[in-house]
Tab-separated table of C-alpha atoms in Angstrom:
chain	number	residue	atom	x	y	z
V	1	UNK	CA	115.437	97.658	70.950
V	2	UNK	CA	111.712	98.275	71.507
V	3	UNK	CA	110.593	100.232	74.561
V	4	UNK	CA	111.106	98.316	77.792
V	5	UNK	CA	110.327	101.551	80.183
V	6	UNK	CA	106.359	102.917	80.239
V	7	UNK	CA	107.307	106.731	81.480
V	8	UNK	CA	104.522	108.196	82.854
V	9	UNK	CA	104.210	111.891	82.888
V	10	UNK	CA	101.034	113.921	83.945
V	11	UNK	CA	101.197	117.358	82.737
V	12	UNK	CA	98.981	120.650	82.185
V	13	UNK	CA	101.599	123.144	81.621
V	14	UNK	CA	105.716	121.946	81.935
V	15	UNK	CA	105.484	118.779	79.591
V	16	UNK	CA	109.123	120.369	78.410
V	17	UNK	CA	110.117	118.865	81.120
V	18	UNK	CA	110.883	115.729	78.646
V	19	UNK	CA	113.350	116.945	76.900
V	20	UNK	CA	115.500	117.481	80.102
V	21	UNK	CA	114.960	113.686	81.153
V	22	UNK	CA	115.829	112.847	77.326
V	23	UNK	CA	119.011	114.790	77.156
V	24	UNK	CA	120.173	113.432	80.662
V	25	UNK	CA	119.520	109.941	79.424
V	26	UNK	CA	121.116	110.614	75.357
V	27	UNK	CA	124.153	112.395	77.758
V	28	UNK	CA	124.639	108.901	80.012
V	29	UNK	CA	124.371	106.702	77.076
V	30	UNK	CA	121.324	105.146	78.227
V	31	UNK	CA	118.912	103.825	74.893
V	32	UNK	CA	116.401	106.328	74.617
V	33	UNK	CA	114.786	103.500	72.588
V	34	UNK	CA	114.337	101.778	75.631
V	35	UNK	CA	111.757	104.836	76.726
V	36	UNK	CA	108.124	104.939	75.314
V	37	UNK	CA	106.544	108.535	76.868
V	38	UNK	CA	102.758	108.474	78.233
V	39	UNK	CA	101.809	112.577	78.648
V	40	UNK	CA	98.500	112.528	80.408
V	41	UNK	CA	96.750	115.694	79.980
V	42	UNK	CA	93.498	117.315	80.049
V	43	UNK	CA	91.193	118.592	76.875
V	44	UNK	CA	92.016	122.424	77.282
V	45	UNK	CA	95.791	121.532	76.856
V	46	UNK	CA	98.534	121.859	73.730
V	47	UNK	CA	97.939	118.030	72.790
V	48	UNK	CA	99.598	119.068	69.351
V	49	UNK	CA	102.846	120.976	70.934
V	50	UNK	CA	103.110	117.871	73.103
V	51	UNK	CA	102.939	115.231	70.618
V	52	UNK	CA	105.149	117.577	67.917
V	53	UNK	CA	107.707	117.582	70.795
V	54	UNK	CA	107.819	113.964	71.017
V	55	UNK	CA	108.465	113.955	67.350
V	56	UNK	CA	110.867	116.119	67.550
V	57	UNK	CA	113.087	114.210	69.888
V	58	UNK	CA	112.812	111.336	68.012
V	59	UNK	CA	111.200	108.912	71.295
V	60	UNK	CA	108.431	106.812	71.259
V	61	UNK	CA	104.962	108.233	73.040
V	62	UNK	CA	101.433	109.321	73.298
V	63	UNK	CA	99.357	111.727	74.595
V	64	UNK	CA	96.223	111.418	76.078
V	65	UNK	CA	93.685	114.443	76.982
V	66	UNK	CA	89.648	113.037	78.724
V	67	UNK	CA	88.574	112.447	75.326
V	68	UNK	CA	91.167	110.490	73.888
V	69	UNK	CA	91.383	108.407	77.127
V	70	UNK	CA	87.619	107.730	77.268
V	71	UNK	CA	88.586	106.743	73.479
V	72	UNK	CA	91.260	104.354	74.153
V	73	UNK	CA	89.447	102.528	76.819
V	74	UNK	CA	86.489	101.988	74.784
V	75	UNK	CA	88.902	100.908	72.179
V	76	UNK	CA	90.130	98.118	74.506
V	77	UNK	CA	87.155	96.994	76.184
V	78	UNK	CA	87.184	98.541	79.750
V	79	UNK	CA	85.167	101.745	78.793
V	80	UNK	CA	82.703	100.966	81.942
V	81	UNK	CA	85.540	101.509	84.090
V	82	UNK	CA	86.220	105.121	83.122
V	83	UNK	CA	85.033	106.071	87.120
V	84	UNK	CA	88.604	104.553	88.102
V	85	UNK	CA	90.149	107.417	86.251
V	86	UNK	CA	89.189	110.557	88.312
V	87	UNK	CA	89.025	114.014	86.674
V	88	UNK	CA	91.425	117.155	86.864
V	89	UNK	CA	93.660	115.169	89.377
V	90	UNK	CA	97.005	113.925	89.831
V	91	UNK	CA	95.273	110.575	90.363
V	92	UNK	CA	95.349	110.392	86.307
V	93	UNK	CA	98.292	108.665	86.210
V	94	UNK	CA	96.331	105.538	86.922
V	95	UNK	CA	95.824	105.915	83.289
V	96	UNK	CA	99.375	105.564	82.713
V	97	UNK	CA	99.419	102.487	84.518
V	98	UNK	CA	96.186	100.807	82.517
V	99	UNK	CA	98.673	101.441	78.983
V	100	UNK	CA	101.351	99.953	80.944
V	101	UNK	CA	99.202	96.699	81.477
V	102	UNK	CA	98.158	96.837	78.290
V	103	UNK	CA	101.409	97.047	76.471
V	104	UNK	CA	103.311	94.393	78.416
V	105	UNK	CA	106.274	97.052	79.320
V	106	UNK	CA	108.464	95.242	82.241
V	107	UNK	CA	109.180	98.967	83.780
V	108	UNK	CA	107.495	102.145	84.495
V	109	UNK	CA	108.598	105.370	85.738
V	110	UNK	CA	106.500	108.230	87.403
V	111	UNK	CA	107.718	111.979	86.766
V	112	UNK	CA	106.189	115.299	87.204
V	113	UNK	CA	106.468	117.666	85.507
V	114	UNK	CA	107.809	120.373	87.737
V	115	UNK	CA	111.120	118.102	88.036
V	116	UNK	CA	114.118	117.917	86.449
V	117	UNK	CA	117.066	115.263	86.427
V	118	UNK	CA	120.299	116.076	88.301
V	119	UNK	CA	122.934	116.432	85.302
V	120	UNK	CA	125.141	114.385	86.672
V	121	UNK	CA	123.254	111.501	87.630
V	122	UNK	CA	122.160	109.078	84.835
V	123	UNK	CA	118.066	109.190	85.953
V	124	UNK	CA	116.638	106.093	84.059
V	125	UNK	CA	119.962	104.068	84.665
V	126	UNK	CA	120.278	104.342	88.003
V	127	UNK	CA	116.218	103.535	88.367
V	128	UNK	CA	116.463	100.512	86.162
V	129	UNK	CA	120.027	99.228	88.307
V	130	UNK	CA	118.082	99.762	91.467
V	131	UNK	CA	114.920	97.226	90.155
V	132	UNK	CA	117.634	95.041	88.498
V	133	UNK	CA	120.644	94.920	91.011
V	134	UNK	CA	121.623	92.701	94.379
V	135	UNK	CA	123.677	94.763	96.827
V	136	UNK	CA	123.617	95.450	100.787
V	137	UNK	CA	121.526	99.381	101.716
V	138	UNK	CA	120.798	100.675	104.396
V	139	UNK	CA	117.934	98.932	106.309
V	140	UNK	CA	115.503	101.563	108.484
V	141	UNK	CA	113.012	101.331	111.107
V	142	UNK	CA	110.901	103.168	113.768
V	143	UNK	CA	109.639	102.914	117.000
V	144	UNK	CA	106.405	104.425	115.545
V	145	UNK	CA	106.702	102.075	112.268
V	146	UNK	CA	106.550	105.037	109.942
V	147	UNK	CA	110.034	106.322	108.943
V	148	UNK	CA	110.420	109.353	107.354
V	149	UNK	CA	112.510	109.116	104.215
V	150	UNK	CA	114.495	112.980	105.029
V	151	UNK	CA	115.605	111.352	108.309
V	152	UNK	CA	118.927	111.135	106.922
V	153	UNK	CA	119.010	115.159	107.850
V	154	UNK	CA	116.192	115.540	109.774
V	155	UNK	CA	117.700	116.883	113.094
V	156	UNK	CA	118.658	119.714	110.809
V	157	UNK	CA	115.747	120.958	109.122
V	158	UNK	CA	112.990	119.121	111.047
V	159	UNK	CA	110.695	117.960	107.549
V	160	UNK	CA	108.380	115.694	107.439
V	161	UNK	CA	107.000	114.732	104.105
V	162	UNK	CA	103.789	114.994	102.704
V	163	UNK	CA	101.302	111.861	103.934
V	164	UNK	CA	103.726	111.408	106.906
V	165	UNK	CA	101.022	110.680	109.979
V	166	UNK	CA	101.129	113.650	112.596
V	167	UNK	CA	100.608	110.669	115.037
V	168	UNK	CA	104.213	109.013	113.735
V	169	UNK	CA	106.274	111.732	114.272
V	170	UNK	CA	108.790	112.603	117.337
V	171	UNK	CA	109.600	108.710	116.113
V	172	UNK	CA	112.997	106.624	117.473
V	173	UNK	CA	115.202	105.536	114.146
V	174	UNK	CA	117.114	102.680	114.439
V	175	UNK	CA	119.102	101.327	111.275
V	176	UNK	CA	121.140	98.408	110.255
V	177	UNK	CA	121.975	97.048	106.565
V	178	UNK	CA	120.484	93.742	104.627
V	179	UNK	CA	120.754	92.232	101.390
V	180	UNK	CA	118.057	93.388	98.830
V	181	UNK	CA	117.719	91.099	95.419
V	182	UNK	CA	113.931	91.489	94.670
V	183	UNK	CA	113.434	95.486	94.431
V	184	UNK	CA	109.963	96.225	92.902
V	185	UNK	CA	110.349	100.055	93.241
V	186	UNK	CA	112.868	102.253	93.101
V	187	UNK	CA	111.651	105.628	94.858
V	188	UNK	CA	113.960	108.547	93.848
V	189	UNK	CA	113.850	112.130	96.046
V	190	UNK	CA	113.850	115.474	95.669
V	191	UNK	CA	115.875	118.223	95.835
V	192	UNK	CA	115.473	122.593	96.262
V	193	UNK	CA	111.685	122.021	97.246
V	194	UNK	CA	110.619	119.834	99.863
V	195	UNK	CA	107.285	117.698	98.589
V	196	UNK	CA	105.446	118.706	102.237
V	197	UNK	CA	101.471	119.338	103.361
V	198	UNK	CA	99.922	122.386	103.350
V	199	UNK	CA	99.971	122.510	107.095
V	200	UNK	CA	103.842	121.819	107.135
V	201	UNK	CA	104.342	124.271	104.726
V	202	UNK	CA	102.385	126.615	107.121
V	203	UNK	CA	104.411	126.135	109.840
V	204	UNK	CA	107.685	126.701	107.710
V	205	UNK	CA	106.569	130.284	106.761
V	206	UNK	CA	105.597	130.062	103.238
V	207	UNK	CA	101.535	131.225	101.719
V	208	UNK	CA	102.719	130.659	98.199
V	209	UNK	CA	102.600	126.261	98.466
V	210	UNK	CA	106.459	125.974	98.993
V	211	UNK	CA	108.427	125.742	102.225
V	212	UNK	CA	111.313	127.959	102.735
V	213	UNK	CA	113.293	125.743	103.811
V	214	UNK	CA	115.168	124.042	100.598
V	215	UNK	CA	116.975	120.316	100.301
V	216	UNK	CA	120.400	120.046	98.790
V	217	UNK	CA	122.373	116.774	97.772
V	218	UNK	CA	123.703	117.255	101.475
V	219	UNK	CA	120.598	116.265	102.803
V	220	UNK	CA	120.351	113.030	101.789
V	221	UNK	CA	122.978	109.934	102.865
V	222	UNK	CA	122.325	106.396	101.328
V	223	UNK	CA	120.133	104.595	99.565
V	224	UNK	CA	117.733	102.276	101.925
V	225	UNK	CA	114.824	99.982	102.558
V	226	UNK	CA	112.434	99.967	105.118
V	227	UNK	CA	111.993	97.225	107.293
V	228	UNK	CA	109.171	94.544	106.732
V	229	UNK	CA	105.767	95.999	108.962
V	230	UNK	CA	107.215	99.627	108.684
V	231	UNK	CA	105.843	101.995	106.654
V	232	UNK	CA	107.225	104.864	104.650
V	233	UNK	CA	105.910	108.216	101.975
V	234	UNK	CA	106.103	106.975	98.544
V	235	UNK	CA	105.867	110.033	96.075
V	236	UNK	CA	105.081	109.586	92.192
V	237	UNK	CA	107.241	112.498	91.274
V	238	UNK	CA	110.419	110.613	90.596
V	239	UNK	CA	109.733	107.066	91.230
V	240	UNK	CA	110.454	103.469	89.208
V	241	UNK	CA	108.527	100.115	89.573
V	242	UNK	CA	108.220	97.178	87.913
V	243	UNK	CA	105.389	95.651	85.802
V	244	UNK	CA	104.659	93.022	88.354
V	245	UNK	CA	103.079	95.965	91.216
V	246	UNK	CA	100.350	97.498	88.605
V	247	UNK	CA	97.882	95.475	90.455
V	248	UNK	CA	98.701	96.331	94.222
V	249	UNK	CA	99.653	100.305	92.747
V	250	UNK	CA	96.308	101.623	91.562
V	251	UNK	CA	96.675	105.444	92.195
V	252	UNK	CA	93.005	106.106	93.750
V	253	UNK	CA	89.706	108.289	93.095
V	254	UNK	CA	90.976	111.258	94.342
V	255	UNK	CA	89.180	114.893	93.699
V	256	UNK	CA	86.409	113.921	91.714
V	257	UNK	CA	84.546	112.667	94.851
V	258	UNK	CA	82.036	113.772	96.631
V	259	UNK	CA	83.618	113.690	99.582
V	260	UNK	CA	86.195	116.184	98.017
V	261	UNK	CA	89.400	114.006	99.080
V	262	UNK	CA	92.353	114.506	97.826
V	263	UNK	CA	95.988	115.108	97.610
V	264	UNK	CA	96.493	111.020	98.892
V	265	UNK	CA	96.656	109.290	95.936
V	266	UNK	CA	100.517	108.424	95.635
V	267	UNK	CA	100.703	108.470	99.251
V	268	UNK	CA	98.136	105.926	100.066
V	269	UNK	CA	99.255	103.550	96.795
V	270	UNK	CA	102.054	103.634	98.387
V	271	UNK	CA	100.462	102.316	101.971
V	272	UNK	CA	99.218	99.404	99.568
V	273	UNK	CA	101.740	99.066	97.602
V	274	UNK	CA	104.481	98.530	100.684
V	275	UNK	CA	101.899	96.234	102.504
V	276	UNK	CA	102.003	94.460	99.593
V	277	UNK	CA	105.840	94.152	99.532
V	278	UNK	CA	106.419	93.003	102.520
V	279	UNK	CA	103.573	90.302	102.296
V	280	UNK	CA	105.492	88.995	99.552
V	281	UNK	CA	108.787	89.741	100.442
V	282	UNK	CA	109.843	92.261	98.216
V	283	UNK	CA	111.761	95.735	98.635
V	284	UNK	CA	111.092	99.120	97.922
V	285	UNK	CA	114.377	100.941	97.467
V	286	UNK	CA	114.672	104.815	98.252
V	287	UNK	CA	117.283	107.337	97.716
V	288	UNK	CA	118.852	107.511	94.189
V	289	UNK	CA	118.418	109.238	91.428
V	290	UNK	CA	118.104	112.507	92.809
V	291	UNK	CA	115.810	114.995	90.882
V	292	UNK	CA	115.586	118.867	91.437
V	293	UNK	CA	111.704	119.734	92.351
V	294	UNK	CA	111.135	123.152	91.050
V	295	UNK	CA	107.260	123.739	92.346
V	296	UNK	CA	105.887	126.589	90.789
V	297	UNK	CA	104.248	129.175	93.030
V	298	UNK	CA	100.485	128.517	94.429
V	299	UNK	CA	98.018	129.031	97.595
V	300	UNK	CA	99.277	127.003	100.257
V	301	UNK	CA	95.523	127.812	101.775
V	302	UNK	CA	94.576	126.211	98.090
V	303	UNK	CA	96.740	123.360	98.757
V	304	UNK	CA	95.466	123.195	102.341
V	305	UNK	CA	91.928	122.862	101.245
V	306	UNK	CA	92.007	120.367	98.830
V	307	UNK	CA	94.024	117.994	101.850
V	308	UNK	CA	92.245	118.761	104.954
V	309	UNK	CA	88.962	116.611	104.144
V	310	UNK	CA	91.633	113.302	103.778
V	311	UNK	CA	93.947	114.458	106.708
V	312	UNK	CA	91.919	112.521	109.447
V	313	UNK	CA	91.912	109.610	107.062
V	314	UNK	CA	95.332	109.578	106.738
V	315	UNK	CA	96.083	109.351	110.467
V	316	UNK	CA	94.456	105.472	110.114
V	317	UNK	CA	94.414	104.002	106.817
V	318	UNK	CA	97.893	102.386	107.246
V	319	UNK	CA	96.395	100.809	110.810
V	320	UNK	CA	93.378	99.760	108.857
V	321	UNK	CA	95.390	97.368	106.084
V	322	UNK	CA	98.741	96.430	108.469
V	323	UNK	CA	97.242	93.011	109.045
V	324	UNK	CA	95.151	92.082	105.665
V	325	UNK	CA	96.324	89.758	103.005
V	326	UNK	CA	98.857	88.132	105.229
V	327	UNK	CA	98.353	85.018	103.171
V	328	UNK	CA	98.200	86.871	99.878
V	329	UNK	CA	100.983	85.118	97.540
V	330	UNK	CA	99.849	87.644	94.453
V	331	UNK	CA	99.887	91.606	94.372
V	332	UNK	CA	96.155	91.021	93.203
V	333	UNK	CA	95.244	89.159	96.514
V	334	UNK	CA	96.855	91.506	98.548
V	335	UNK	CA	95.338	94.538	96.869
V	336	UNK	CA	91.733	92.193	97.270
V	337	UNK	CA	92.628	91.653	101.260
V	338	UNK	CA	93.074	95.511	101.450
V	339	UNK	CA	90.189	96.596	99.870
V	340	UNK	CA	87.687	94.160	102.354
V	341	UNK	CA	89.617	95.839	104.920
V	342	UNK	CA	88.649	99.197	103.913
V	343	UNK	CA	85.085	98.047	102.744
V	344	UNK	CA	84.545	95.954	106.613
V	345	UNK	CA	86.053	99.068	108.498
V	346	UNK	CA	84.231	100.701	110.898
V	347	UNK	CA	85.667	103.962	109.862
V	348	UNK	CA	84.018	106.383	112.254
V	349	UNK	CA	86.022	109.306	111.189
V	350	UNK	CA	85.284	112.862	109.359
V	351	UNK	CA	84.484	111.224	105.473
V	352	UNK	CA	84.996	108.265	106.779
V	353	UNK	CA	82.309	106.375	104.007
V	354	UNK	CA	85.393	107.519	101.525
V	355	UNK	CA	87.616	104.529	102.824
V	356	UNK	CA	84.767	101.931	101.484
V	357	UNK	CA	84.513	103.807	98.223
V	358	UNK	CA	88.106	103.565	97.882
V	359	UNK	CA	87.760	99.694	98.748
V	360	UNK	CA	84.814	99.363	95.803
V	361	UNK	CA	87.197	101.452	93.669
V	362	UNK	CA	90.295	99.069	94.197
V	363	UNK	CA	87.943	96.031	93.699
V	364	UNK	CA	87.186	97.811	90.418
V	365	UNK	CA	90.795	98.267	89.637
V	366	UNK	CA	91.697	94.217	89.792
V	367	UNK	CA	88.762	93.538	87.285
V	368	UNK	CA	89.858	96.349	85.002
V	369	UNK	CA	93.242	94.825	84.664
V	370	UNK	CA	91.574	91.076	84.402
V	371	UNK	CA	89.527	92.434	81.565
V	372	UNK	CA	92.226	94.505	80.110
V	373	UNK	CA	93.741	91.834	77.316
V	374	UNK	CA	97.736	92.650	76.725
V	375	UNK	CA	97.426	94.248	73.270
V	376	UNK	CA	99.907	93.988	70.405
V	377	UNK	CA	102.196	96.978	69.753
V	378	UNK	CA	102.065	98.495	66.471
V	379	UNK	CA	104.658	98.031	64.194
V	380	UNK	CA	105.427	101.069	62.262
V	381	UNK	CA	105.588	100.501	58.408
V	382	UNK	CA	108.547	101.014	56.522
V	383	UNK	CA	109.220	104.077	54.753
C-alpha cells in the first residue's frame, strides 16, 4: 500500500520519539506502510541519526533541516515563499503541510516530539476512524463561546489550556449529543503534563515550564465536538486532519517577527481552521487517542517571554474572524475572508500591526499552495 498518512514531526532533540509511535502502530496491526514520516529540523541537528533511524525501522520519510527546505522549495517552484516558513519555531511544521500538498497524501498527523502513544490505544487507528467514521459524540458549548477541551474535569483541577482567552473563562457548559459524518480533524489530548501558558503555569507553582498539577486517563470523559460559532484550543501535538483543511490550516509566522510573537501558531490555525469548519459544515472531533506529554524541563519566565507580546492579541483574534467568509463554500475562501479581516482590522492593541502581517502572510499561504503543482512520488527501483 503506498503511504496514505503525511506524519508530521518537528524535532531538535527527541526525534526517537518515532519509534514509540511505530511500535504502537506494528503492535495494533495498523500498516506502517500506510505512514510516510516528515522530521523537520534545524541545520545544527543529527540529520544523519534521524534519517539512519528511519531506515532502520523500515518506514517511509524525510528529513528536512533550513537548507534542505530552502532546497526543496526551490526544487518545486515556490522558493519566493520561503518567508511563510519562519525560523527556529514550532511554526515549521507549515513545512510539513507544503510536502503534504505536494504529495497528494489524503491524511496528516501532527506529533511532537516530547509525546508518546498510550500502549494500549492504537494512535494512528483511532485518528484515521475518527476522520473516517459516522457515530453520535458528545456535542459542547459555552455561554462565553470558547469551551475548554479539560472541562470534562475541570471543577477538579481548574486548567485552562494554552490559547484559552482569559476573557472566556468562569464560562457556563452546556452539552448535548449530534451526529458527526464529515470530521476534518481529529484532535487527540494529553496526558501527565498539561499543554498550559506560562502565566497558568505560574499560578500552578511551577518555574521550570510545567504545571504541577498532572492529567491522568481519569481526566478526560468522551470524545466531542464543539458546537457551530463556538470556539475551542486546537494543539498540534497529537492531532489528525485531512488533506482537504491544508488551505484554511497554515500554521503562521510566528518568532521570526519583528514583533517577536509567538507561541500562537497551532492555537490561532486552529481559530481559522474551526471558523472554517463550521462555515462549511464540518466537525472537528476531540478526545481520542490519548498521548502521554512528557515536557522536558525549561524557564517558565522563558516560556512567558516568548508569549506575552501575542497575549493581548489573543484576547481578540477569534472576535476579529467570527463573522468573515460566511459565504465561503471552499477552505481557500474562508482562509481569503479571514485574512481581509485581519488586514481591514482596526487592531488598536499592543503589536497590533502583527494581525495584518499575519493576514499578508495567509494571503501568501493560498498562492503558495496554487503554485505548488502535486508532484509525482518516486518510485523506488528494484533491487
Amino acid at each position: 500500500m503506498d503511504a496514505d498518512v503525511c506524519v508530521i514531526v518537528p524535532t531538535i532533540r527527541e526525534f526517537e520519539c518515532v519509534r514509540s509511535y511505530v511500535d504502537n502502530a506494528e503492535a495494533h496491526g495498523f500498516d506502517t506502510d500506510r505512514l510516510e514520516f516528515v522530521l523537520v529540523t534545524e541545520d545544527h541537528c543529527p540529520t544523519g541519526e534521524m534519517a539512519a533511524m528511519l531506515d532502520d525501522l523500515g518506514v517511509a520519510g524525510e528529513v528536512f533541516d533550513g537548507s534542505r527546505r530552502e532546497t526543496w522549495l526551490d526544487d518545486h517552484g515556490v522558493g519566493d515563499y520561503g518567508h511563510l516558513i519562519p525560523a527556529r519555531s514550532h511554526a515549521q511544521t507549515s513545512f510539513g503541510l507544503l510536502y503534504l500538498w505536494a504529495h497528494d497524501h489524503p491524511y496528516g498527523v501532527f506529533i511532537d516530539d516530547d509525546t508518546r502513544p498510550h500502549d494500549d490505544v492504537d494512535f494512528f487507528g483511532t485518528h484515521l476512524r475518527n476522520l473516517e467514521g459516522k457515530r453520535t459524540v458528545e456535542s459542547v458549548r459555552s455561554d462565553e463561546n470558547w469551551v475548554n477541551v479539560l472541562y470534562h474535569a475541570a471543577d477538579d483541577h481548574g486548567l485552562y489550556p494554552r490559547g484559552y482567552p482569559y476573557a472566556a473563562m468562569d464560562e457556563t457548559v452546556e452539552t448535548g449529543t449530534r451526529g458527526v459524518d464529515d470530521v476534518v480533524a481529529s484532535q487527540g489530548l494529553w496526558t501527565n503534563v498539561p499543554d498550559l501558558d506560562a502565566v497558568r503555569i505560574l499560578m500552578d507553582g511551577d518555574l521550570q515550564g510545567q504545571a504541577e498539577t498532572r492529567l491522568t486517563d481519569a481526566d478526560f470523559g468522551p470524545d466531542f465536538v464543539v458546537d457551530p460559532g463556538h470556539y475551542l484550543t486546537v494543539c498540534s501535538m497529537n492531532l489528525g486532519f485531512r488533506r482537504e483543511v491544508v488551505p484554511a490550516f497554515y500554521q503562521l509566522p510566528m518568532d521570526d517577527n519583528e514583533w517577536s510573537v509567538g507561541r500562537f501558531d497551532d492555537i490561532w490555525s486552529g481559530v481559522f481552521l474551526k471558523r472554517a469548519a463550521d462555515v462549511l459544515g464540518k466537525d472537528v472531533l476531540t478526545g481520542d487517542p490519548l498521548c502521554r506529554h512528557d515536557k522536558a524541563p525549561r524557564s517558565t519566565f522563558d516560556d512567558l517571554h516568548n508569549e506575552v507580546a501575542g497575549l493581548e492579541l489573543n484576547e481578540h483574534l477569534w472576535k476579529l474572524v467570527d463573522d468573515a467568509g460566511d459565504d465561503a463554500d471552499t477552505y481557500a475562501d474562508a482562509f481569503a475572508s479571514m485574512a481581509d479581516a485581519l488586514l481591514e482590522a482596526e487592531a488598536d492593541y499592543r503589536n497590533g500591526d502583527f494581525l495584518a502581517h499575519v493576514g499578508e502572510c495567509m494571503h501568501d499561504w493560498l498562492d503558495c499552495l496554487d503554485e505548488l503543482q502535486s508532484v509525482e512520488r518516486a518510485v523506488p527501483a528494484d533491487d
